[in-house]
PDB file of C-alpha atoms in Angstrom:
ATOM      1  CA  MET O 239     153.144  43.413 123.416  1.00 68.00           C
ATOM      2  CA  ALA O 240     155.886  41.697 125.370  1.00 79.00           C
ATOM      3  CA  VAL O 241     157.721  43.243 128.283  1.00 77.00           C
ATOM      4  CA  GLU O 242     161.415  42.636 128.706  1.00 86.00           C
ATOM      5  CA  GLN O 243     162.234  40.269 131.532  1.00 88.00           C
ATOM      6  CA  SER O 244     164.951  42.546 132.929  1.00 86.00           C
ATOM      7  CA  PHE O 245     162.427  45.363 133.331  1.00 85.00           C
ATOM      8  CA  VAL O 246     160.059  43.097 135.238  1.00 85.00           C
ATOM      9  CA  GLU O 247     162.887  41.902 137.486  1.00 89.00           C
ATOM     10  CA  THR O 248     163.975  45.474 138.199  1.00 86.00           C
ATOM     11  CA  LEU O 249     160.421  46.520 139.017  1.00 84.00           C
ATOM     12  CA  ASN O 250     159.963  43.564 141.359  1.00 86.00           C
ATOM     13  CA  ALA O 251     163.272  44.375 143.043  1.00 87.00           C
ATOM     14  CA  VAL O 252     162.169  47.965 143.679  1.00 84.00           C
ATOM     15  CA  TRP O 253     158.839  46.861 145.189  1.00 84.00           C
ATOM     16  CA  ALA O 254     160.632  44.307 147.386  1.00 88.00           C
ATOM     17  CA  THR O 255     162.756  46.945 149.173  1.00 89.00           C
ATOM     18  CA  PRO O 256     161.579  48.332 152.533  1.00 91.00           C
ATOM     19  CA  TYR O 257     160.932  51.692 150.849  1.00 91.00           C
ATOM     20  CA  GLY O 258     158.747  50.050 148.210  1.00 90.00           C
ATOM     21  CA  VAL O 259     156.739  48.162 150.817  1.00 91.00           C
ATOM     22  CA  ALA O 260     156.316  51.342 152.892  1.00 92.00           C
ATOM     23  CA  ALA O 261     155.188  53.238 149.788  1.00 91.00           C
ATOM     24  CA  GLN O 262     152.521  50.611 149.103  1.00 91.00           C
ATOM     25  CA  TYR O 263     151.138  50.735 152.623  1.00 94.00           C
ATOM     26  CA  ILE O 264     151.220  54.543 152.820  1.00 93.00           C
ATOM     27  CA  PHE O 265     149.428  54.841 149.481  1.00 93.00           C
ATOM     28  CA  ILE O 266     146.740  52.283 150.315  1.00 94.00           C
ATOM     29  CA  GLY O 267     146.263  53.696 153.831  1.00 93.00           C
ATOM     30  CA  GLY O 268     146.039  57.231 152.481  1.00 93.00           C
ATOM     31  CA  VAL O 269     143.432  56.307 149.894  1.00 93.00           C
ATOM     32  CA  VAL O 270     141.334  54.539 152.538  1.00 94.00           C
ATOM     33  CA  LEU O 271     141.705  57.570 154.832  1.00 93.00           C
ATOM     34  CA  GLN O 272     140.596  59.885 152.035  1.00 92.00           C
ATOM     35  CA  LEU O 273     137.557  57.716 151.375  1.00 93.00           C
ATOM     36  CA  GLY O 274     136.692  57.795 155.077  1.00 93.00           C
ATOM     37  CA  VAL O 275     137.057  61.568 155.240  1.00 90.00           C
ATOM     38  CA  MET O 276     134.878  62.102 152.195  1.00 91.00           C
ATOM     39  CA  VAL O 277     132.152  59.766 153.428  1.00 93.00           C
ATOM     40  CA  SER O 278     132.087  61.042 157.017  1.00 93.00           C
ATOM     41  CA  ARG O 279     133.040  64.709 156.787  1.00 89.00           C
ATOM     42  CA  TYR O 280     131.812  65.687 153.345  1.00 88.00           C
ATOM     43  CA  LYS O 281     128.715  63.430 153.513  1.00 90.00           C
ATOM     44  CA  MET O 282     129.426  61.827 150.143  1.00 91.00           C
ATOM     45  CA  SER O 283     128.170  58.399 149.184  1.00 93.00           C
ATOM     46  CA  VAL O 284     130.762  55.645 148.853  1.00 94.00           C
ATOM     47  CA  VAL O 285     130.354  55.605 145.063  1.00 94.00           C
ATOM     48  CA  ASP O 286     130.832  59.392 144.841  1.00 92.00           C
ATOM     49  CA  ALA O 287     133.868  59.178 147.131  1.00 91.00           C
ATOM     50  CA  LEU O 288     135.405  56.457 144.949  1.00 92.00           C
ATOM     51  CA  LEU O 289     134.793  58.571 141.859  1.00 92.00           C
ATOM     52  CA  ALA O 290     136.395  61.565 143.594  1.00 89.00           C
ATOM     53  CA  VAL O 291     139.481  59.566 144.585  1.00 87.00           C
ATOM     54  CA  MET O 292     139.862  58.349 141.006  1.00 88.00           C
ATOM     55  CA  GLY O 293     139.514  61.931 139.773  1.00 85.00           C
ATOM     56  CA  PHE O 294     136.174  61.657 138.003  1.00 92.00           C
ATOM     57  CA  LYS O 295     134.205  63.804 140.459  1.00 88.00           C
ATOM     58  CA  ARG O 296     135.036  67.119 142.059  1.00 86.00           C
ATOM     59  CA  VAL O 297     135.096  67.446 145.864  1.00 83.00           C
ATOM     60  CA  GLN O 298     133.164  70.565 146.859  1.00 82.00           C
ATOM     61  CA  HIS O 299     134.394  72.874 149.653  1.00 83.00           C
ATOM     62  CA  ARG O 300     137.742  71.173 150.253  1.00 83.00           C
ATOM     63  CA  GLU O 301     139.716  72.273 153.283  1.00 85.00           C
ATOM     64  CA  LYS O 302     143.419  72.939 153.590  1.00 89.00           C
ATOM     65  CA  TRP O 303     143.940  69.694 155.536  1.00 87.00           C
ATOM     66  CA  PHE O 304     142.223  67.610 152.878  1.00 85.00           C
ATOM     67  CA  ASN O 305     144.492  69.108 150.232  1.00 87.00           C
ATOM     68  CA  ILE O 306     147.552  68.365 152.384  1.00 90.00           C
ATOM     69  CA  LEU O 307     146.382  64.766 152.848  1.00 89.00           C
ATOM     70  CA  HIS O 308     145.841  64.421 149.121  1.00 87.00           C
ATOM     71  CA  ILE O 309     149.318  65.742 148.303  1.00 90.00           C
ATOM     72  CA  CYS O 310     150.941  63.502 150.929  1.00 91.00           C
ATOM     73  CA  VAL O 311     149.202  60.403 149.580  1.00 91.00           C
ATOM     74  CA  ILE O 312     150.779  61.134 146.206  1.00 90.00           C
ATOM     75  CA  ALA O 313     154.154  62.676 147.115  1.00 93.00           C
ATOM     76  CA  ILE O 314     155.352  60.441 149.973  1.00 92.00           C
ATOM     77  CA  PRO O 315     155.017  57.117 148.095  1.00 93.00           C
ATOM     78  CA  LEU O 316     156.633  58.635 145.003  1.00 91.00           C
ATOM     79  CA  GLY O 317     159.530  59.895 147.112  1.00 92.00           C
ATOM     80  CA  LEU O 318     159.956  56.507 148.746  1.00 90.00           C
ATOM     81  CA  LEU O 319     159.940  54.785 145.375  1.00 88.00           C
ATOM     82  CA  ALA O 320     162.569  57.233 144.117  1.00 88.00           C
ATOM     83  CA  LEU O 321     164.712  56.281 147.127  1.00 89.00           C
ATOM     84  CA  ALA O 322     164.141  52.604 146.422  1.00 86.00           C
ATOM     85  CA  ILE O 323     165.477  52.936 142.896  1.00 83.00           C
TER      86      ILE O 323
END
């Protein structure tokens, strides 16, 4: 299945903006921070934490701050990418 070249160029242009670069770093940093929180605070193994970040395992006894972190890791990069478009 071929992808149109104009779509690829548009996507690359969005990722090349300062908002796109910031969204990448915020997303990657947030995921790493979530992994660190789950391993250190919730005493999960690294494999279980990776499964939880990907959505395949439930995190037991989540706090309000963990939920806020999780929402920010999703919402802030999406908002920045919407601005970049």
